[in-house]
Short mmCIF file of C-alpha atoms (C1' of nucleotides) in Angstrom, two decimals:
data_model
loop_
_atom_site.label_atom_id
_atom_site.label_comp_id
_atom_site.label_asym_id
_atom_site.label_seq_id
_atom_site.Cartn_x
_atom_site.Cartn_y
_atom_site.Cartn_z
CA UNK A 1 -19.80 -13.90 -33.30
CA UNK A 2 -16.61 -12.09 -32.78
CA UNK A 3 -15.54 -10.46 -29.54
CA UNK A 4 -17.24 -6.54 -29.55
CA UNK A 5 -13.18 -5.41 -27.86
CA UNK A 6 -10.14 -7.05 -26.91
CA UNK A 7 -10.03 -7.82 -23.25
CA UNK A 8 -8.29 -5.45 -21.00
CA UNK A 9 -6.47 -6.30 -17.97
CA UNK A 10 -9.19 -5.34 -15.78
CA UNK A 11 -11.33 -7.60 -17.01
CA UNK A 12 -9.09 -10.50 -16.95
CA UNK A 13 -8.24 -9.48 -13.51
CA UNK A 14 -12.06 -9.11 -12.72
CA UNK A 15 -12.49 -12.88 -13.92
CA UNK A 16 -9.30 -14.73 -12.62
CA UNK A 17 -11.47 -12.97 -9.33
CA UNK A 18 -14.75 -13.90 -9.65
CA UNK A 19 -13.47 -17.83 -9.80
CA UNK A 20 -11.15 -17.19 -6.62
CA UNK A 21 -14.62 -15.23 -4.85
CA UNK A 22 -16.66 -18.61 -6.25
CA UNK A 23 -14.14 -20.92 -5.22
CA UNK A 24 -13.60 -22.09 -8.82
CA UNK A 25 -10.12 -21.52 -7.54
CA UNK A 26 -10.22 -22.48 -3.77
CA UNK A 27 -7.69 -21.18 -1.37
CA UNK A 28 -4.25 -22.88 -1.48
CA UNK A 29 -5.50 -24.01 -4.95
CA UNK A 30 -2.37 -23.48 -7.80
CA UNK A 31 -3.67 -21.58 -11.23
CA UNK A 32 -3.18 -22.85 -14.80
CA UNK A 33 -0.08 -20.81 -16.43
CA UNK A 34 -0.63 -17.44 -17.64
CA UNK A 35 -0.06 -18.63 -20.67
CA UNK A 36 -2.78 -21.12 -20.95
CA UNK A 37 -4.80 -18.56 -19.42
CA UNK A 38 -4.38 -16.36 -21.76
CA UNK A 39 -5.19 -18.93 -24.49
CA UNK A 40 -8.28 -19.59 -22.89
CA UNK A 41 -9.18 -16.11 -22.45
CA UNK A 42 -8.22 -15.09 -26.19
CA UNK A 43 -5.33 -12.28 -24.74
CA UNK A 44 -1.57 -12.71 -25.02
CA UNK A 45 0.30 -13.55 -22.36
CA UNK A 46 1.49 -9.96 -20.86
CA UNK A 47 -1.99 -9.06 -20.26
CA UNK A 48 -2.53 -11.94 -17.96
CA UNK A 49 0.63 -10.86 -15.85
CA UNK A 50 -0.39 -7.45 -15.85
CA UNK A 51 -3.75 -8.71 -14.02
CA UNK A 52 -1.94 -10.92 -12.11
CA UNK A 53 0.56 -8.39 -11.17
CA UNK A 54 -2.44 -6.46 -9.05
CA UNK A 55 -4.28 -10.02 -7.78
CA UNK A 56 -0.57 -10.06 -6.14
CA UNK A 57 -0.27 -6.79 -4.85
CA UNK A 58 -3.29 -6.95 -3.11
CA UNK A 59 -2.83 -10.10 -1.66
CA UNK A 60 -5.01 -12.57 -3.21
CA UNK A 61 -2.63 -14.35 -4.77
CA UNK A 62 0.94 -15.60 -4.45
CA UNK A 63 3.68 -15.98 -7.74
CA UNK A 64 6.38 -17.63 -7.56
CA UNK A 65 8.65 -18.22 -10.29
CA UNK A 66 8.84 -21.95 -11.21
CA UNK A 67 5.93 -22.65 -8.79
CA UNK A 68 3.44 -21.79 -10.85
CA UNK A 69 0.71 -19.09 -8.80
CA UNK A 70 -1.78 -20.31 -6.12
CA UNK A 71 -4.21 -18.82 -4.39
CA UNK A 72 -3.50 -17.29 -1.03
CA UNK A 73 -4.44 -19.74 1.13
CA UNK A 74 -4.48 -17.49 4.75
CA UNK A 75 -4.89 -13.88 2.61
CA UNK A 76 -3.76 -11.08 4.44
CA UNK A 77 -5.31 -7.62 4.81
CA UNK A 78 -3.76 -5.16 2.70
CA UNK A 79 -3.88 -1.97 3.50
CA UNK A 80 -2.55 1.40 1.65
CA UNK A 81 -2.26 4.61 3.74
CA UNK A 82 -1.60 8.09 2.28
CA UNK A 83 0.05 10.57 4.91
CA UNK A 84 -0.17 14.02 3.63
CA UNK A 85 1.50 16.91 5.23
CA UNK A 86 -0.10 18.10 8.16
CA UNK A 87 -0.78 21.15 6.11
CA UNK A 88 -2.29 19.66 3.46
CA UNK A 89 -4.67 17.33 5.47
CA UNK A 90 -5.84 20.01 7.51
CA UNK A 91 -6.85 22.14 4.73
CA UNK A 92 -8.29 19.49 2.77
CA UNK A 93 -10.98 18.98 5.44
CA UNK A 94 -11.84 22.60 5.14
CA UNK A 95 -9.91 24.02 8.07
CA UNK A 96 -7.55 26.81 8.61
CA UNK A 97 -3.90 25.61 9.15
CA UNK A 98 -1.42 26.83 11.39
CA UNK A 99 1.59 26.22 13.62
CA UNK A 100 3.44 26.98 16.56
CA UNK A 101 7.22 26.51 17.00
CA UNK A 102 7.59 25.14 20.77
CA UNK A 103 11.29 24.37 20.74
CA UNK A 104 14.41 24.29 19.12
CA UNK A 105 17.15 22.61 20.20
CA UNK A 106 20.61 20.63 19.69
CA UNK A 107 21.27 17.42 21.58
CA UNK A 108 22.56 14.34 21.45
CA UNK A 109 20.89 11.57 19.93
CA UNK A 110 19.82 9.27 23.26
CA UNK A 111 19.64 5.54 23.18
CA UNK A 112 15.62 5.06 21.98
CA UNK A 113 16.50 7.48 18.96
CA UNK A 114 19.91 5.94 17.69
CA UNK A 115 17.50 2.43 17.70
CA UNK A 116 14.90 4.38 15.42
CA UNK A 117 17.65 4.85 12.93
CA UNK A 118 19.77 2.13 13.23
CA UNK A 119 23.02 3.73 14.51
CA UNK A 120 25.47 3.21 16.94
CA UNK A 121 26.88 5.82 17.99
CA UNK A 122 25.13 9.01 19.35
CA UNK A 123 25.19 12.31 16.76
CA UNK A 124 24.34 15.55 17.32
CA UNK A 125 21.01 16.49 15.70
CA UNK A 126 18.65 19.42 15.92
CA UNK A 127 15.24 18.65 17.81
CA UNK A 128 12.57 20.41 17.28
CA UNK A 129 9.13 20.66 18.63
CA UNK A 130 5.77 22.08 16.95
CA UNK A 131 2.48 22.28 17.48
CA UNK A 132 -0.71 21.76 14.29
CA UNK A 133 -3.15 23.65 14.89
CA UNK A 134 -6.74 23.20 12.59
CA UNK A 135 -8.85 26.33 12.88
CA UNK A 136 -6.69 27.57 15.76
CA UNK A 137 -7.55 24.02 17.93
CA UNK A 138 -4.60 21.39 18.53
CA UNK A 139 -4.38 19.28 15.89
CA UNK A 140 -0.92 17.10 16.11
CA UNK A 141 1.70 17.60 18.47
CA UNK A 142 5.34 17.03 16.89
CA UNK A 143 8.76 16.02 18.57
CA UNK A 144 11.12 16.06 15.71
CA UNK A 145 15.07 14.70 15.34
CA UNK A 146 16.38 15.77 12.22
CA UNK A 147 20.65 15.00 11.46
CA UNK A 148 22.51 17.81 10.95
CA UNK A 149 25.89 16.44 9.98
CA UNK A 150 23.79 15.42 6.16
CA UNK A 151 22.33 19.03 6.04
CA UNK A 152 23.65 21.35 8.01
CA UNK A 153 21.82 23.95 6.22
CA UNK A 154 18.95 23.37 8.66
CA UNK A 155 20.26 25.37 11.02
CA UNK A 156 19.39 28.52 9.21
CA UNK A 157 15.76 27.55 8.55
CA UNK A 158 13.20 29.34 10.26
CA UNK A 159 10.82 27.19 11.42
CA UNK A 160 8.08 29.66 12.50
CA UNK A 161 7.32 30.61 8.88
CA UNK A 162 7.48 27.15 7.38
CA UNK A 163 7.46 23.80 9.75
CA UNK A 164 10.04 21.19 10.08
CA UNK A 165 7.28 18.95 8.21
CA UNK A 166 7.23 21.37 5.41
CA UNK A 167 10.98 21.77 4.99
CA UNK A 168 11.94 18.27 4.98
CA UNK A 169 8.99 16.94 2.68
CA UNK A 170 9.64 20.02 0.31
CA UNK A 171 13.90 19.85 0.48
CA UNK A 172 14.66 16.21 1.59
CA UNK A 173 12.99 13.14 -0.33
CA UNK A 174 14.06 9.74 1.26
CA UNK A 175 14.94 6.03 -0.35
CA UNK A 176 13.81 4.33 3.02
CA UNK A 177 11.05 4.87 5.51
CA UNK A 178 9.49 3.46 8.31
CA UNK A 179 6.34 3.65 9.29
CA UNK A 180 4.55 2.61 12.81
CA UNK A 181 1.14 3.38 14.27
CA UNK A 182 0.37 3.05 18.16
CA UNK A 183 -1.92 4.68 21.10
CA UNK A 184 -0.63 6.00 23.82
CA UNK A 185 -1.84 8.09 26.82
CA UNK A 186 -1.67 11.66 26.42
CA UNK A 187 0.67 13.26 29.36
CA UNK A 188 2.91 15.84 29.78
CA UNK A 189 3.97 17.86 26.97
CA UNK A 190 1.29 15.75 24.89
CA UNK A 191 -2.10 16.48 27.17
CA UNK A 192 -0.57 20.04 27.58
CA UNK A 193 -0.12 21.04 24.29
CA UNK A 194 -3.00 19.64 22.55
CA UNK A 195 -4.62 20.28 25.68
CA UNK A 196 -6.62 17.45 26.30
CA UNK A 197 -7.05 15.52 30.08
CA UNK A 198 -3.81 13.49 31.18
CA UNK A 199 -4.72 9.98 30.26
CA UNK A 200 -6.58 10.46 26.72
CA UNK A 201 -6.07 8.43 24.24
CA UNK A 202 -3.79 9.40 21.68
CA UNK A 203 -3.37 7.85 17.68
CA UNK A 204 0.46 7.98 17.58
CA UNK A 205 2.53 8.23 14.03
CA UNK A 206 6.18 7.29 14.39
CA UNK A 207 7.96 8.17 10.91
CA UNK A 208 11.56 7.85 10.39
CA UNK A 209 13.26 8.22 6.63
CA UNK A 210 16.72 7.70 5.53
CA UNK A 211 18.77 8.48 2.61
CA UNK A 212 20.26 5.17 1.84
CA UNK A 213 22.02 3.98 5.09
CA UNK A 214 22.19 7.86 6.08
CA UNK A 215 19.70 9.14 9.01
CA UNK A 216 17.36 11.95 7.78
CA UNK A 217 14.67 12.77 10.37
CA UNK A 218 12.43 11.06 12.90
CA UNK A 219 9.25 12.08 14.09
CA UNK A 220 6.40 11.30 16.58
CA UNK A 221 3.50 13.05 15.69
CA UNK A 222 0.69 12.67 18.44
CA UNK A 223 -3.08 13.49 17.44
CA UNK A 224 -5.62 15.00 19.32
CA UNK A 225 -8.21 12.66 20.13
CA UNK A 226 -10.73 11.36 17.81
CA UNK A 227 -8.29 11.27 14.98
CA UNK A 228 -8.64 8.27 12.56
CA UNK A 229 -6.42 7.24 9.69
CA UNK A 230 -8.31 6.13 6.67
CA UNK A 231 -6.92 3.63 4.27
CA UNK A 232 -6.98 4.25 0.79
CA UNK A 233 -9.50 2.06 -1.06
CA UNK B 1 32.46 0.55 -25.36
CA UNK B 2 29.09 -0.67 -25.22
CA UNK B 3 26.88 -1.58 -21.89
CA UNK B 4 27.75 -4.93 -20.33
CA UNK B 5 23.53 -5.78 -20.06
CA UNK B 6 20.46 -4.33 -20.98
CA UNK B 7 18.98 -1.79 -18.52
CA UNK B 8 16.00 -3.42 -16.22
CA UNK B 9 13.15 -1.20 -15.33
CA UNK B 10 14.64 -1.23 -11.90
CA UNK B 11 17.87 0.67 -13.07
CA UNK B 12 15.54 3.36 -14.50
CA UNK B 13 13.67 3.42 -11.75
CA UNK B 14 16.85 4.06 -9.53
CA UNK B 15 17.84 6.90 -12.39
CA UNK B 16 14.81 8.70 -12.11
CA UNK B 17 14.93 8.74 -8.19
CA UNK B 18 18.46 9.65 -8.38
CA UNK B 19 17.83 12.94 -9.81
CA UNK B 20 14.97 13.43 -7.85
CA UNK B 21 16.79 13.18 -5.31
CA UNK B 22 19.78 15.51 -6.32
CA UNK B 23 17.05 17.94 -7.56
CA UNK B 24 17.80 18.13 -11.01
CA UNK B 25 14.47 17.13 -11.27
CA UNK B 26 12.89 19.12 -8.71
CA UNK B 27 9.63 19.26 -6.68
CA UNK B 28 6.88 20.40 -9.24
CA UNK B 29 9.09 19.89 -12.12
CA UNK B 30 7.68 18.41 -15.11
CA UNK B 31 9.55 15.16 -16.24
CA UNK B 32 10.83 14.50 -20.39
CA UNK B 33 8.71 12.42 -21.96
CA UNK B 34 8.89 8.54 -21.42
CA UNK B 35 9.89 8.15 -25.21
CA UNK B 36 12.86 10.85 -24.73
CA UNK B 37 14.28 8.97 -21.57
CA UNK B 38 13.79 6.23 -22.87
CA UNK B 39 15.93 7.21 -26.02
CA UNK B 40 18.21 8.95 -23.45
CA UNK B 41 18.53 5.64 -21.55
CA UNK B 42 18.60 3.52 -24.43
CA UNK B 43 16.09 1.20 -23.86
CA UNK B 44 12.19 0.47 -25.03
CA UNK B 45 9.53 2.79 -23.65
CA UNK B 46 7.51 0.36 -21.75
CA UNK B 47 10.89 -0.53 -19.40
CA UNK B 48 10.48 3.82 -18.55
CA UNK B 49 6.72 3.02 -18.38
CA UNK B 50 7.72 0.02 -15.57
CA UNK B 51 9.82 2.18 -13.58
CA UNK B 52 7.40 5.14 -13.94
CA UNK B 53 4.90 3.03 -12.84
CA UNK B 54 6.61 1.97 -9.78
CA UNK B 55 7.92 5.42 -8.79
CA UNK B 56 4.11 6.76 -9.03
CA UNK B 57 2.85 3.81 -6.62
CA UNK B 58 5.42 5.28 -4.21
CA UNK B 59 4.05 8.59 -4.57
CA UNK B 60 7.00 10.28 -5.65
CA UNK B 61 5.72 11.27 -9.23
CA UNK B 62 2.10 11.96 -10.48
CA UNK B 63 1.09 11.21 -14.34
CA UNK B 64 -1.45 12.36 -16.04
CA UNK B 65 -2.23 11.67 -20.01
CA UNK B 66 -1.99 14.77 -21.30
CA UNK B 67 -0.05 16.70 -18.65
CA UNK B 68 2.78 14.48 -18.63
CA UNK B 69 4.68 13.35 -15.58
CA UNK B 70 5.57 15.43 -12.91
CA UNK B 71 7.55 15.37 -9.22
CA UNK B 72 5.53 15.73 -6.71
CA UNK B 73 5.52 18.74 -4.98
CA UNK B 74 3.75 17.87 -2.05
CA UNK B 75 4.61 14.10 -1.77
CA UNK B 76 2.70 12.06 0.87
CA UNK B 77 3.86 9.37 2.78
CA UNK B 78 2.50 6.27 1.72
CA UNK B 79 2.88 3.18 3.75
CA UNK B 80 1.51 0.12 3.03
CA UNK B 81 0.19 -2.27 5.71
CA UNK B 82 -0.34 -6.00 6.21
CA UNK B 83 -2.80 -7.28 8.86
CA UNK B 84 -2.67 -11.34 8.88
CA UNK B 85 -5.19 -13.29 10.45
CA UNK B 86 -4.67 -12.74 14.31
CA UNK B 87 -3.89 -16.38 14.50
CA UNK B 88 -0.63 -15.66 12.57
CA UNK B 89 0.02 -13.07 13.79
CA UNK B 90 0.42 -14.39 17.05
CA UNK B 91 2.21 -17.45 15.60
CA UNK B 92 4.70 -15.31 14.51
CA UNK B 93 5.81 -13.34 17.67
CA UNK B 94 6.56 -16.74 18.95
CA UNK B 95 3.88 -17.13 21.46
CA UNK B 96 0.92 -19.95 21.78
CA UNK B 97 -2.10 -18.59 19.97
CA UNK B 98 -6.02 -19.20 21.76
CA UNK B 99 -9.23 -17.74 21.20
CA UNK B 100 -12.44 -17.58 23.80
CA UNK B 101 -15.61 -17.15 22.34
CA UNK B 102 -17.12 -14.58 24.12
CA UNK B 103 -21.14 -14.21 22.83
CA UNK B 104 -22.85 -14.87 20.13
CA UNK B 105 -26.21 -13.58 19.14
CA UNK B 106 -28.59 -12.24 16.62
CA UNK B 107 -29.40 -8.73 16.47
CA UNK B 108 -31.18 -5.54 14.41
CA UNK B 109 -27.86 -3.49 12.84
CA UNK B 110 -27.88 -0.22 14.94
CA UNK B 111 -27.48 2.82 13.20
CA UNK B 112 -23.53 3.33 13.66
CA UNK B 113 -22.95 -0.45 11.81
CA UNK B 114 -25.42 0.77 9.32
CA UNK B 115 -23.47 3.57 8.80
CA UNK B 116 -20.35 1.66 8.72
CA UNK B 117 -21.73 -1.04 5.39
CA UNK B 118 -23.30 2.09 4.05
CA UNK B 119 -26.89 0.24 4.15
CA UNK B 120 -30.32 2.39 5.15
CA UNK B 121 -32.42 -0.07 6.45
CA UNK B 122 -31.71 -2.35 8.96
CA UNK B 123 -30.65 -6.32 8.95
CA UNK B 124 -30.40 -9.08 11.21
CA UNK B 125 -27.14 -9.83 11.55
CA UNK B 126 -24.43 -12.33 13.68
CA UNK B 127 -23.17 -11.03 16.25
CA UNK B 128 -19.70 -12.26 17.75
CA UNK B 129 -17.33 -11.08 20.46
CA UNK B 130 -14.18 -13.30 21.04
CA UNK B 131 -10.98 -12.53 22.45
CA UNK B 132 -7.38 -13.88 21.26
CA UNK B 133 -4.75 -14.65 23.19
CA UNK B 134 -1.64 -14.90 22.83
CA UNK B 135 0.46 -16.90 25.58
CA UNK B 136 -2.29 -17.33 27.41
CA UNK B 137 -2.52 -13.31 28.01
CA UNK B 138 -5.13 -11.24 26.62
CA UNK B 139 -4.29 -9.71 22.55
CA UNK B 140 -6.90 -8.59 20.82
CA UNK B 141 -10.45 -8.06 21.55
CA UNK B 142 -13.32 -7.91 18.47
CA UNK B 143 -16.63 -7.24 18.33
CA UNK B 144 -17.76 -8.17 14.85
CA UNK B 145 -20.98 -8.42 12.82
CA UNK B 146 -21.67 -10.77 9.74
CA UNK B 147 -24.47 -10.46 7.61
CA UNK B 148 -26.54 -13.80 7.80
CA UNK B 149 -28.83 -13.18 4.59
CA UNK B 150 -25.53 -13.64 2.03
CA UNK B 151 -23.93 -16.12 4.21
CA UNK B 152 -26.43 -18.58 6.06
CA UNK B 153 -24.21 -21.43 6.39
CA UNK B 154 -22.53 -19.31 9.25
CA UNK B 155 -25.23 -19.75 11.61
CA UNK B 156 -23.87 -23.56 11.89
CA UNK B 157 -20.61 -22.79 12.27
CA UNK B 158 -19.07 -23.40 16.00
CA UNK B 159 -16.91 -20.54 16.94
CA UNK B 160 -15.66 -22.54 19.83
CA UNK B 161 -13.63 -24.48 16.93
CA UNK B 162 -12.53 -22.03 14.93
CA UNK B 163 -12.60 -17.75 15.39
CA UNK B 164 -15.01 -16.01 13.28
CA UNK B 165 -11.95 -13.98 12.28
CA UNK B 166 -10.68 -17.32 10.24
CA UNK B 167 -14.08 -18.65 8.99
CA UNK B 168 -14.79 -15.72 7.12
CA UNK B 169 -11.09 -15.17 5.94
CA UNK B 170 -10.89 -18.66 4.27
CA UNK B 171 -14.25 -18.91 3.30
CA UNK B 172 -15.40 -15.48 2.28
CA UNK B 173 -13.08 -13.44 0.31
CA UNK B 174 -14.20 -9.80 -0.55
CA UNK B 175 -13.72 -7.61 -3.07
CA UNK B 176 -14.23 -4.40 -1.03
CA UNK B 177 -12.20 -3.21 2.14
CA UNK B 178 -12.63 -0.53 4.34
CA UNK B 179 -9.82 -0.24 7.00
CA UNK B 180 -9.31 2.44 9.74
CA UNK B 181 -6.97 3.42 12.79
CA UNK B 182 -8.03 5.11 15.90
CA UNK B 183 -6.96 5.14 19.33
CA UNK B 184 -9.75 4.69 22.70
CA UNK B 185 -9.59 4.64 26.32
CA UNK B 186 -9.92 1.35 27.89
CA UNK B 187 -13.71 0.88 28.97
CA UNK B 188 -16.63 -1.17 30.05
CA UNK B 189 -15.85 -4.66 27.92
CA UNK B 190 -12.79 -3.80 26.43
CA UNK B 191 -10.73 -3.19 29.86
CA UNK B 192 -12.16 -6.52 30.86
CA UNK B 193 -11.14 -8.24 28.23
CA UNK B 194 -8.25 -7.30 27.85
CA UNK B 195 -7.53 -7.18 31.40
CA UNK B 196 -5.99 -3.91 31.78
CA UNK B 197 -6.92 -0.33 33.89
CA UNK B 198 -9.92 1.70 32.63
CA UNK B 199 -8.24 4.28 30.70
CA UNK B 200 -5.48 2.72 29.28
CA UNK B 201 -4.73 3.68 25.37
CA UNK B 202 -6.08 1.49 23.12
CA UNK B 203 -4.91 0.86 19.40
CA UNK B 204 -8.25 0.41 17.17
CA UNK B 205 -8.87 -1.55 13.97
CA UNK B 206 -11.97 -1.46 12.15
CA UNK B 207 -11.99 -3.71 9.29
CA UNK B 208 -15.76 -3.84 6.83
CA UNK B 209 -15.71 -5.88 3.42
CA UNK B 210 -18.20 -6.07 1.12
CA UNK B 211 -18.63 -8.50 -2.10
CA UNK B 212 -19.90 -5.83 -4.61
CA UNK B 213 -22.30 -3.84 -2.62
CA UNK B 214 -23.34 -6.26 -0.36
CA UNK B 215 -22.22 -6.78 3.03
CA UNK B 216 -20.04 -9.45 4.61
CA UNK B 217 -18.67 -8.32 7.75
CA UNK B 218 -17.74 -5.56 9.78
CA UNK B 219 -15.06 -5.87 12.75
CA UNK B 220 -13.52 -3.68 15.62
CA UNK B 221 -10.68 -5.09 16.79
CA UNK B 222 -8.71 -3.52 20.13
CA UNK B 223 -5.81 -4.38 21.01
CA UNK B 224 -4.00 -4.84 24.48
CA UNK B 225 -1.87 -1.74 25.33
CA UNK B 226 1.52 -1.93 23.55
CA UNK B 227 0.64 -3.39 20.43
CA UNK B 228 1.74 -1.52 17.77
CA UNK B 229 1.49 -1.63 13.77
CA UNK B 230 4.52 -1.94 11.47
CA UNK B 231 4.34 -1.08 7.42
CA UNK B 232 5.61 -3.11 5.32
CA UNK B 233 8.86 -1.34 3.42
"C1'" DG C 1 -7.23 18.75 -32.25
"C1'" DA C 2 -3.16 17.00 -30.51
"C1'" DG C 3 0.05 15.35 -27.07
"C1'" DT C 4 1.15 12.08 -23.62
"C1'" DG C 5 0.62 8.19 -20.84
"C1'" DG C 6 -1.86 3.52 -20.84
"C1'" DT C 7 -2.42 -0.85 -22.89
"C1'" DC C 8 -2.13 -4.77 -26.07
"C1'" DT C 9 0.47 -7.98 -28.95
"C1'" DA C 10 3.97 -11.35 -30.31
"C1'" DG C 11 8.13 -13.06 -29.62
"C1'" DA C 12 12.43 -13.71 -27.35
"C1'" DC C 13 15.33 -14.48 -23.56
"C1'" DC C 14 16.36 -14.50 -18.55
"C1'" DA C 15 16.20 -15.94 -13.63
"C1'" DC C 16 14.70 -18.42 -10.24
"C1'" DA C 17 13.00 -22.48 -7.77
"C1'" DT C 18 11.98 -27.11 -7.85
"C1'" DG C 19 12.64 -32.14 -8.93
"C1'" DA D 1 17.48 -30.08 -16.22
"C1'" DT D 2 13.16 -28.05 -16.60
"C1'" DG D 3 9.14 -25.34 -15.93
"C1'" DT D 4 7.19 -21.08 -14.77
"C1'" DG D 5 6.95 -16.34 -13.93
"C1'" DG D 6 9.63 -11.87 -14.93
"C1'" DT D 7 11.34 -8.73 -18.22
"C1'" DC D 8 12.64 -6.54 -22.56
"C1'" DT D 9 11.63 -5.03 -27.29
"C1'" DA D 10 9.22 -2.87 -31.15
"C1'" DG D 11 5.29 -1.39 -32.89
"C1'" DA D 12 0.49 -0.25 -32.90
"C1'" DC D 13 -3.57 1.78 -31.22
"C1'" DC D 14 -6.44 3.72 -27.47
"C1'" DA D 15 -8.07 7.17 -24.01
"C1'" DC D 16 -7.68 10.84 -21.39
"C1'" DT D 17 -7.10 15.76 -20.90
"C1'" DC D 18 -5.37 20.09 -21.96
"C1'" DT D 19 -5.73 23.90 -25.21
#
DNA sequence: GAGTGGTCTAGACCACATG
DNA sequence: ATGTGGTCTAGACCACTCT
């Protein structure tokens, strides 16, 4: 008559669920307390909050701390995306990698790029373009600020035996990042070097990382065409 | 002498990036045991486990039962992204939100939406095009398919009163997501829609759930040129 | 086989948000 | 002031995976 295991907090995840996909709990609807759920269930009280933990991560439900937790009444799509070194994602759909420096400069940070990091005043920072290539074909073209003043060892790194990409993932973790996706129209520089018609369309990555308040890099990487960005799970 | 408070998991968690970051645990380097920091720390194992576990969602660690936990030496980027209802979303720029419904008909899957549910023989299915707006001005425009055999209540719903895109989302949660990011030139229905030049760069969003294995709805959303996608964090 | 992370429990206290 | 989720602890056992 007795329970074969203890319940996990999968499966009380997988049931608090069910009764949100049924409607048992409708949306907007408020839950019992974890702990009564978890008298009800037979578990202690942890492994409810564990399960509710991930309901709330992925958006299905909403906890808040003396008002008890209700279902999501307008749920939002949540979405996770892993962005792998260019290197990495190239090889991992079975081409060869490669890369082309294009340029390598220092300037001064103009207005657009002191918004991307939050600053104020311009700096000097070393720009640097590059070229992916996948089985020798454009893959993503790269225009790259990265501050100097926090590392000013970058100056002696060659960038046409590792890329900027590498470097920085491999030498400089971040504690803030920002992410943005857009399409643009490939032109210039963009339709030349991934050599594509002026007016393509273009899946564009925008990634800029900080050390605390500090500026590390920003980057917009352009993709050839037909690029998509698959979300994890 | 002795600590003011306790040590949260967040505290750890800021630790354990700390020296990340500084290197002194570097890229590829294998991490002490959670028992010895927490010992080291000087607080229970599950408040390491906590900030572990947190540090691992980010991507900056990998853990593996045996193998113990490690940096990562090639750490990916990993955004997460929420897309409301477009209702909302609208709502929340400030602007008036609308919908036209566009058609509405019932038709064979083609191959390509078979592809997309992962289904190998065809169904009749709802088919809807609408088009938000936001001010007035076209936003987004979808072209979305709903599976009528798990769902035939849909066929009497009026579209005119409320977007397909918020029928399903408070009536039909899922429990399996697909989501993808392209970019396409402006063509044919889209650049009508969405009133702008053949050609233009358009940011894609292709959105199928399932409940289980079966079907609910499959959507491609395009949005007017300049829209662009933010990640949360 | 053995080592390490993953989970469960029971109980205590804290912190936040609401009435 | 009170209720609810959030966290911490200590200890036990489980499950994966490497050798």
């Amino acid at each position: 008559m007795n329970e074969q295991t203890r319940l996990s907090w999968t499966d009380v995840r997988d049931e608090i669920r069910a009764r949100i996909l049924s409607r048992a709990y409708a949306p907007g609807d408020k839950l019992p307390r974890d702990e009564d759920i978890a008298q009800e269930l037979g578990c202690a009280r942890s492994t409810v909050h564990r399960a509710m933990q991930d309901l709330s991560q992925i958006g299905l439900v909403e906890r808040k701390r003396k008002g008890g937790t209700h279902v999501r009444a307008d749920p939002v799509t949540r979405a996770t995306f892993d962005i792998p070194i260019t290197r990495r994602e190239v090889e991992q759909r079975g081409s060869i990698y490669s890369c082309q420096l294009i340029s390598r400069t220092v300037e001064q940070t103009p207005l657009p790029i002191m918004a991307r990091f939050g600053i104020t005043h311009p700096a000097e920072m070393l720009r640097v373009k590059a070229l992916h290539l996948a089985d020798n074909r454009p893959y993503i073209f790269e225009d790259r600020w990265i501050d100097v003043g926090s590392m000013p060892e970058i100056l002696d790194v060659d960038f046409s035996l590792e890329s900027a990409n590498e470097w920085l993932v491999h030498n400089k973790p971040y504690s803030r990042l920002d992410v943005r996706f857009s399409a643009m129209n490939a032109e210039g520089e963009s339709a030349r070097y991934l050599d594509t018609p002026t007016g393509s369309a273009l899946f564009v990555i925008e990634r800029t990382t900080w050390i605390g308040a500090e500026p590390i890099t920003t980057v917009q990487a352009v993709a050839a065409p037909g690029y998509q960005l698959v979300a994890q799970n």
